[in-house]
PDB file of C-alpha atoms in Angstrom:
ATOM      1  CA  MET A 236       0.000   0.000   0.000  1.00  0.00           C
ATOM      2  CA  THR A 237       1.981   2.974  -1.267  1.00  0.00           C
ATOM      3  CA  HIS A 238      -0.854   5.479  -1.549  1.00  0.00           C
ATOM      4  CA  SER A 239      -0.286   8.687   0.386  1.00  0.00           C
ATOM      5  CA  LEU A 240      -3.670   8.421   2.136  1.00  0.00           C
ATOM      6  CA  THR A 241      -3.103   4.875   3.360  1.00  0.00           C
ATOM      7  CA  PRO A 242      -3.254   4.765   7.187  1.00  0.00           C
ATOM      8  CA  ALA A 243       0.011   4.025   8.938  1.00  0.00           C
ATOM      9  CA  GLU A 244      -1.577   1.065  10.727  1.00  0.00           C
ATOM     10  CA  LEU A 245      -2.392  -0.655   7.443  1.00  0.00           C
ATOM     11  CA  ARG A 246       1.095   0.002   6.113  1.00  0.00           C
ATOM     12  CA  ALA A 247       2.654  -1.535   9.220  1.00  0.00           C
ATOM     13  CA  TYR A 248       0.339  -4.528   8.989  1.00  0.00           C
ATOM     14  CA  GLU A 249       1.242  -5.105   5.334  1.00  0.00           C
ATOM     15  CA  GLU A 250       4.964  -4.882   6.081  1.00  0.00           C
ATOM     16  CA  LYS A 251       4.489  -7.392   8.877  1.00  0.00           C
ATOM     17  CA  LEU A 252       2.772  -9.809   6.502  1.00  0.00           C
ATOM     18  CA  GLN A 253       5.566  -9.445   3.962  1.00  0.00           C
ATOM     19  CA  ARG A 254       8.193 -10.323   6.582  1.00  0.00           C
ATOM     20  CA  GLU A 255       6.341 -13.353   7.956  1.00  0.00           C
ATOM     21  CA  GLU A 256       6.545 -16.815   6.468  1.00  0.00           C
ATOM     22  CA  PRO A 257       3.250 -18.543   5.575  1.00  0.00           C
ATOM     23  CA  GLU A 258       2.125 -21.165   8.050  1.00  0.00           C
ATOM     24  CA  VAL A 259       1.145 -23.632   5.295  1.00  0.00           C
ATOM     25  CA  ASN A 260       2.838 -24.312   1.987  1.00  0.00           C
ATOM     26  CA  GLN A 261       0.935 -22.918  -0.990  1.00  0.00           C
ATOM     27  CA  TRP A 262       0.932 -26.264  -2.828  1.00  0.00           C
ATOM     28  CA  VAL A 263      -0.661 -27.951   0.152  1.00  0.00           C
ATOM     29  CA  CYS A 264      -3.398 -25.313   0.092  1.00  0.00           C
ATOM     30  CA  ILE A 265      -3.909 -25.794  -3.650  1.00  0.00           C
ATOM     31  CA  CYS A 266      -4.214 -29.579  -3.246  1.00  0.00           C
ATOM     32  CA  PHE A 267      -6.711 -29.210  -0.410  1.00  0.00           C
ATOM     33  CA  LEU A 268      -8.661 -26.697  -2.485  1.00  0.00           C
ATOM     34  CA  ILE A 269      -8.883 -29.124  -5.421  1.00  0.00           C
ATOM     35  CA  VAL A 270     -10.023 -31.953  -3.138  1.00  0.00           C
ATOM     36  CA  ASN A 271     -12.617 -29.743  -1.431  1.00  0.00           C
ATOM     37  CA  ILE A 272     -14.003 -28.510  -4.762  1.00  0.00           C
ATOM     38  CA  SER A 273     -14.295 -32.103  -6.020  1.00  0.00           C
ATOM     39  CA  VAL A 274     -16.132 -33.249  -2.901  1.00  0.00           C
ATOM     40  CA  LEU A 275     -18.332 -30.160  -2.995  1.00  0.00           C
ATOM     41  CA  ALA A 276     -19.257 -30.747  -6.641  1.00  0.00           C
ATOM     42  CA  VAL A 277     -20.284 -34.358  -5.959  1.00  0.00           C
ATOM     43  CA  THR A 278     -22.300 -33.572  -2.830  1.00  0.00           C
ATOM     44  CA  SER A 279     -23.971 -30.606  -4.527  1.00  0.00           C
ATOM     45  CA  GLN A 280     -25.082 -32.836  -7.375  1.00  0.00           C
ATOM     46  CA  TRP A 281     -26.500 -35.335  -4.890  1.00  0.00           C
ATOM     47  CA  LEU A 282     -28.320 -32.528  -3.116  1.00  0.00           C
ATOM     48  CA  VAL A 283     -29.831 -31.187  -6.330  1.00  0.00           C
ATOM     49  CA  ASP A 284     -30.941 -34.673  -7.434  1.00  0.00           C
ATOM     50  CA  SER A 285     -32.661 -35.296  -4.090  1.00  0.00           C
ATOM     51  CA  ILE A 286     -34.549 -31.992  -4.001  1.00  0.00           C
ATOM     52  CA  GLU A 287     -37.348 -32.812  -6.407  1.00  0.00           C
ATOM     53  CA  PRO A 288     -38.585 -36.038  -4.720  1.00  0.00           C
ATOM     54  CA  VAL A 289     -38.471 -34.401  -1.286  1.00  0.00           C
ATOM     55  CA  ARG A 290     -40.300 -31.343  -2.572  1.00  0.00           C
ATOM     56  CA  HIS A 291     -43.132 -33.429  -4.021  1.00  0.00           C
ATOM     57  CA  VAL A 292     -43.473 -35.537  -0.875  1.00  0.00           C
ATOM     58  CA  SER A 293     -43.307 -32.653   1.617  1.00  0.00           C
ATOM     59  CA  GLY A 294     -45.340 -30.169  -0.413  1.00  0.00           C
ATOM     60  CA  ILE A 295     -42.774 -27.420   0.088  1.00  0.00           C
ATOM     61  CA  THR A 296     -42.711 -24.872  -2.718  1.00  0.00           C
ATOM     62  CA  SER A 297     -39.708 -24.468  -4.976  1.00  0.00           C
ATOM     63  CA  GLU A 298     -39.422 -20.832  -3.862  1.00  0.00           C
ATOM     64  CA  PHE A 299     -38.881 -21.889  -0.245  1.00  0.00           C
ATOM     65  CA  PHE A 300     -36.326 -24.462  -1.338  1.00  0.00           C
ATOM     66  CA  GLY A 301     -34.426 -21.969  -3.455  1.00  0.00           C
ATOM     67  CA  LEU A 302     -34.561 -18.947  -1.137  1.00  0.00           C
ATOM     68  CA  VAL A 303     -34.263 -20.599   2.289  1.00  0.00           C
ATOM     69  CA  LEU A 304     -33.234 -24.255   2.413  1.00  0.00           C
ATOM     70  CA  LEU A 305     -30.537 -24.310  -0.260  1.00  0.00           C
ATOM     71  CA  PRO A 306     -28.748 -21.144   0.972  1.00  0.00           C
ATOM     72  CA  PHE A 307     -29.042 -22.437   4.531  1.00  0.00           C
ATOM     73  CA  ALA A 308     -27.353 -25.693   3.552  1.00  0.00           C
ATOM     74  CA  ALA A 309     -24.753 -23.956   1.374  1.00  0.00           C
ATOM     75  CA  PHE A 310     -23.697 -21.359   3.948  1.00  0.00           C
ATOM     76  CA  SER A 311     -24.102 -23.474   7.085  1.00  0.00           C
ATOM     77  CA  ALA A 312     -20.321 -23.969   7.190  1.00  0.00           C
ATOM     78  CA  ASP A 313     -19.761 -20.209   7.504  1.00  0.00           C
ATOM     79  CA  GLY A 314     -22.336 -20.078  10.269  1.00  0.00           C
ATOM     80  CA  ALA A 315     -20.638 -22.955  12.089  1.00  0.00           C
ATOM     81  CA  VAL A 316     -17.282 -21.151  11.859  1.00  0.00           C
ATOM     82  CA  ALA A 317     -18.801 -17.950  13.284  1.00  0.00           C
ATOM     83  CA  ALA A 318     -20.540 -19.844  16.102  1.00  0.00           C
ATOM     84  CA  GLY A 319     -17.351 -21.754  16.931  1.00  0.00           C
ATOM     85  CA  TYR A 320     -15.310 -18.547  16.941  1.00  0.00           C
ATOM     86  CA  PHE A 321     -17.801 -16.849  19.250  1.00  0.00           C
ATOM     87  CA  SER A 322     -17.921 -19.870  21.594  1.00  0.00           C
ATOM     88  CA  GLN A 323     -14.133 -19.998  21.775  1.00  0.00           C
ATOM     89  CA  LYS A 324     -13.857 -16.302  22.641  1.00  0.00           C
ATOM     90  CA  ALA A 325     -16.724 -16.498  25.141  1.00  0.00           C
ATOM     91  CA  LEU A 326     -15.253 -19.512  26.946  1.00  0.00           C
ATOM     92  CA  ARG A 327     -11.786 -17.925  27.002  1.00  0.00           C
ATOM     93  CA  LYS A 328     -13.248 -14.768  28.523  1.00  0.00           C
ATOM     94  CA  PHE A 329     -15.165 -16.842  31.103  1.00  0.00           C
ATOM     95  CA  TRP A 330     -12.318 -19.123  32.159  1.00  0.00           C
ATOM     96  CA  PHE A 331      -9.426 -16.655  32.037  1.00  0.00           C
ATOM     97  CA  LYS A 332     -11.455 -13.639  33.263  1.00  0.00           C
ATOM     98  CA  THR A 333     -10.290 -11.427  30.397  1.00  0.00           C
ATOM     99  CA  LYS A 334     -11.489  -7.860  30.872  1.00  0.00           C
ATOM    100  CA  ASN A 335     -10.457  -6.620  27.434  1.00  0.00           C
ATOM    101  CA  PRO A 336     -11.047  -9.472  24.988  1.00  0.00           C
ATOM    102  CA  GLU A 337      -9.409  -9.449  21.604  1.00  0.00           C
ATOM    103  CA  PRO A 338     -11.690  -7.860  18.975  1.00  0.00           C
ATOM    104  CA  PRO A 339     -13.002 -10.314  16.369  1.00  0.00           C
ATOM    105  CA  ASN A 340     -10.921  -8.872  13.527  1.00  0.00           C
ATOM    106  CA  THR A 341     -10.370 -12.296  11.988  1.00  0.00           C
ATOM    107  CA  LEU A 342     -14.084 -13.010  11.861  1.00  0.00           C
ATOM    108  CA  ALA A 343     -14.920  -9.496  10.673  1.00  0.00           C
ATOM    109  CA  LYS A 344     -12.575  -9.937   7.717  1.00  0.00           C
ATOM    110  CA  ALA A 345     -14.084 -13.300   6.763  1.00  0.00           C
ATOM    111  CA  GLU A 346     -15.553 -14.096   3.398  1.00  0.00           C
ATOM    112  CA  ALA A 347     -19.286 -13.770   4.084  1.00  0.00           C
ATOM    113  CA  ILE A 348     -19.831 -10.565   2.121  1.00  0.00           C
ATOM    114  CA  ASP A 349     -16.911 -11.201  -0.235  1.00  0.00           C
ATOM    115  CA  LEU A 350     -18.357 -14.589  -1.095  1.00  0.00           C
ATOM    116  CA  SER A 351     -21.745 -13.070  -1.924  1.00  0.00           C
ATOM    117  CA  ILE A 352     -20.148 -10.464  -4.194  1.00  0.00           C
ATOM    118  CA  GLN A 353     -18.040 -13.127  -5.876  1.00  0.00           C
ATOM    119  CA  PHE A 354     -21.089 -15.300  -6.465  1.00  0.00           C
ATOM    120  CA  VAL A 355     -23.115 -12.463  -7.993  1.00  0.00           C
ATOM    121  CA  LEU A 356     -20.368 -11.015 -10.196  1.00  0.00           C
ATOM    122  CA  LEU A 357     -18.586 -14.225 -11.220  1.00  0.00           C
ATOM    123  CA  TRP A 358     -20.415 -17.481 -10.696  1.00  0.00           C
ATOM    124  CA  MET A 359     -23.914 -16.445 -11.725  1.00  0.00           C
ATOM    125  CA  PRO A 360     -22.822 -15.065 -15.130  1.00  0.00           C
ATOM    126  CA  PHE A 361     -20.457 -18.005 -15.593  1.00  0.00           C
ATOM    127  CA  LEU A 362     -23.164 -20.584 -14.828  1.00  0.00           C
ATOM    128  CA  THR A 363     -25.590 -18.752 -17.099  1.00  0.00           C
ATOM    129  CA  LEU A 364     -23.151 -18.924 -20.012  1.00  0.00           C
ATOM    130  CA  LEU A 365     -22.258 -22.525 -19.164  1.00  0.00           C
ATOM    131  CA  GLY A 366     -25.923 -23.547 -19.132  1.00  0.00           C
ATOM    132  CA  TRP A 367     -26.489 -21.821 -22.466  1.00  0.00           C
ATOM    133  CA  TRP A 368     -23.426 -23.576 -23.926  1.00  0.00           C
ATOM    134  CA  THR A 369     -24.471 -27.045 -22.658  1.00  0.00           C
ATOM    135  CA  GLY A 370     -28.128 -26.668 -23.655  1.00  0.00           C
ATOM    136  CA  LYS A 371     -29.395 -26.478 -20.058  1.00  0.00           C
ATOM    137  CA  PRO A 372     -30.656 -22.912 -19.624  1.00  0.00           C
ATOM    138  CA  PHE A 373     -30.028 -21.197 -16.302  1.00  0.00           C
ATOM    139  CA  ASN A 374     -32.391 -18.245 -16.395  1.00  0.00           C
ATOM    140  CA  LEU A 375     -31.929 -15.211 -14.159  1.00  0.00           C
ATOM    141  CA  LEU A 376     -35.526 -14.056 -14.303  1.00  0.00           C
ATOM    142  CA  PHE A 377     -36.739 -12.758 -10.924  1.00  0.00           C
ATOM    143  CA  ASP A 378     -40.266 -11.792  -9.990  1.00  0.00           C
ATOM    144  CA  PHE A 379     -41.224  -8.747  -7.918  1.00  0.00           C
ATOM    145  CA  PHE A 380     -41.004 -10.574  -4.593  1.00  0.00           C
ATOM    146  CA  GLU A 381     -37.480 -11.842  -5.264  1.00  0.00           C
ATOM    147  CA  VAL A 382     -36.342  -8.426  -6.499  1.00  0.00           C
ATOM    148  CA  ALA A 383     -37.756  -6.809  -3.352  1.00  0.00           C
ATOM    149  CA  LEU A 384     -35.886  -9.306  -1.173  1.00  0.00           C
ATOM    150  CA  LEU A 385     -32.667  -8.695  -3.078  1.00  0.00           C
ATOM    151  CA  LEU A 386     -32.907  -4.900  -2.826  1.00  0.00           C
ATOM    152  CA  GLY A 387     -33.905  -5.035   0.828  1.00  0.00           C
ATOM    153  CA  ALA A 388     -31.002  -7.311   1.701  1.00  0.00           C
ATOM    154  CA  CYS A 389     -28.526  -5.118  -0.212  1.00  0.00           C
ATOM    155  CA  PHE A 390     -29.669  -1.905   1.458  1.00  0.00           C
ATOM    156  CA  LEU A 391     -29.711  -3.522   4.900  1.00  0.00           C
ATOM    157  CA  VAL A 392     -26.240  -5.061   4.601  1.00  0.00           C
ATOM    158  CA  ASN A 393     -24.887  -1.767   3.240  1.00  0.00           C
ATOM    159  CA  TYR A 394     -26.373   0.064   6.220  1.00  0.00           C
ATOM    160  CA  VAL A 395     -24.879  -2.381   8.710  1.00  0.00           C
ATOM    161  CA  THR A 396     -21.393  -2.485   7.189  1.00  0.00           C
ATOM    162  CA  ALA A 397     -21.066   1.166   6.105  1.00  0.00           C
ATOM    163  CA  ASP A 398     -19.399   2.342   9.342  1.00  0.00           C
ATOM    164  CA  ASN A 399     -17.114  -0.731   9.632  1.00  0.00           C
ATOM    165  CA  LYS A 400     -18.606  -1.680  12.981  1.00  0.00           C
ATOM    166  CA  THR A 401     -21.758  -3.270  14.295  1.00  0.00           C
ATOM    167  CA  ASN A 402     -23.653  -3.985  17.499  1.00  0.00           C
ATOM    168  CA  TRP A 403     -26.359  -6.260  18.830  1.00  0.00           C
ATOM    169  CA  ALA A 404     -29.170  -4.022  17.540  1.00  0.00           C
ATOM    170  CA  GLU A 405     -27.963  -4.253  13.939  1.00  0.00           C
ATOM    171  CA  GLY A 406     -27.577  -7.998  14.342  1.00  0.00           C
ATOM    172  CA  PHE A 407     -31.138  -8.209  15.616  1.00  0.00           C
ATOM    173  CA  ILE A 408     -32.300  -6.212  12.583  1.00  0.00           C
ATOM    174  CA  LEU A 409     -30.589  -8.678  10.238  1.00  0.00           C
ATOM    175  CA  LEU A 410     -32.119 -11.660  12.023  1.00  0.00           C
ATOM    176  CA  SER A 411     -35.555 -10.019  11.969  1.00  0.00           C
ATOM    177  CA  PHE A 412     -35.304  -9.389   8.233  1.00  0.00           C
ATOM    178  CA  TYR A 413     -34.279 -13.002   7.663  1.00  0.00           C
ATOM    179  CA  ALA A 414     -37.186 -14.264   9.809  1.00  0.00           C
ATOM    180  CA  MET A 415     -39.645 -12.136   7.827  1.00  0.00           C
ATOM    181  CA  MET A 416     -38.178 -13.434   4.573  1.00  0.00           C
ATOM    182  CA  VAL A 417     -38.540 -17.046   5.712  1.00  0.00           C
ATOM    183  CA  ILE A 418     -42.151 -16.578   6.820  1.00  0.00           C
ATOM    184  CA  CYS A 419     -43.171 -14.746   3.648  1.00  0.00           C
ATOM    185  CA  THR A 420     -41.413 -17.272   1.419  1.00  0.00           C
ATOM    186  CA  TRP A 421     -43.195 -20.177   3.130  1.00  0.00           C
ATOM    187  CA  TYR A 422     -46.571 -18.830   1.952  1.00  0.00           C
ATOM    188  CA  TYR A 423     -45.328 -17.482  -1.370  1.00  0.00           C
ATOM    189  CA  THR A 424     -46.096 -19.646  -4.397  1.00  0.00           C
ATOM    190  CA  GLY A 425     -44.505 -17.509  -7.099  1.00  0.00           C
ATOM    191  CA  GLU A 426     -45.935 -15.647 -10.070  1.00  0.00           C
ATOM    192  CA  SER A 427     -47.432 -17.824 -12.799  1.00  0.00           C
ATOM    193  CA  ASP A 428     -46.405 -15.407 -15.559  1.00  0.00           C
ATOM    194  CA  VAL A 429     -42.766 -15.505 -14.527  1.00  0.00           C
ATOM    195  CA  SER A 430     -42.840 -19.280 -14.029  1.00  0.00           C
ATOM    196  CA  SER A 431     -44.021 -19.783 -17.591  1.00  0.00           C
ATOM    197  CA  LEU A 432     -41.195 -17.620 -18.947  1.00  0.00           C
ATOM    198  CA  VAL A 433     -38.409 -19.695 -17.359  1.00  0.00           C
ATOM    199  CA  LEU A 434     -39.617 -22.995 -18.833  1.00  0.00           C
ATOM    200  CA  CYS A 435     -37.495 -24.785 -21.383  1.00  0.00           C
ATOM    201  CA  PRO A 436     -38.989 -25.347 -24.863  1.00  0.00           C
ATOM    202  CA  GLY A 437     -41.556 -28.137 -24.801  1.00  0.00           C
ATOM    203  CA  GLU A 438     -42.257 -27.960 -21.030  1.00  0.00           C
ATOM    204  CA  LEU A 439     -45.639 -27.213 -19.540  1.00  0.00           C
ATOM    205  CA  ALA A 440     -46.277 -25.006 -16.503  1.00  0.00           C
ATOM    206  CA  THR A 441     -47.321 -26.903 -13.384  1.00  0.00           C
ATOM    207  CA  SER A 442     -48.753 -25.450 -10.240  1.00  0.00           C
ATOM    208  CA  THR A 443     -46.700 -25.758  -7.048  1.00  0.00           C
TER     209      THR A 443
END
């Protein structure tokens, strides 16, 4: 960071990182990344193949599956990491009687928001082009309810993260918004006009 407006703290932190040796070899990380992607691809395919029978048996709408259950299963690992980090810090504060606990900088710099941006700007266009190339269309056609959820989530996350800090009230607001989204999605059956537009040639619209 050589910009004149870069804070001295960030410059010192970058110089510290440049002097330190990595804890794990980069090739080990690359191998683990390849293995994890392979396992993730297989389990994701199994999950997608098992959705349709479960949806027909349980009577759950496809909107609830797509907006609630699938993201919950996909991002449950990030939630487990956050819960484990919080439990570790809470137990350390309880057992060692720490008056000034270490701020959760590591967790605050995690990939939750970065992963969402990466998915929207990279993976969604890539999967759309890949589906078009393989003859399996992946349409990005959203109805008014889904657009409202997307805009509401964007504005709310921007409000919470704009000042680079948060508190319990903002966390409660996020949880409340998610609870409202889950409840509304449970009773939402989608728009028939939009559902007919995303069908592949030769398919007929079916009610959910």
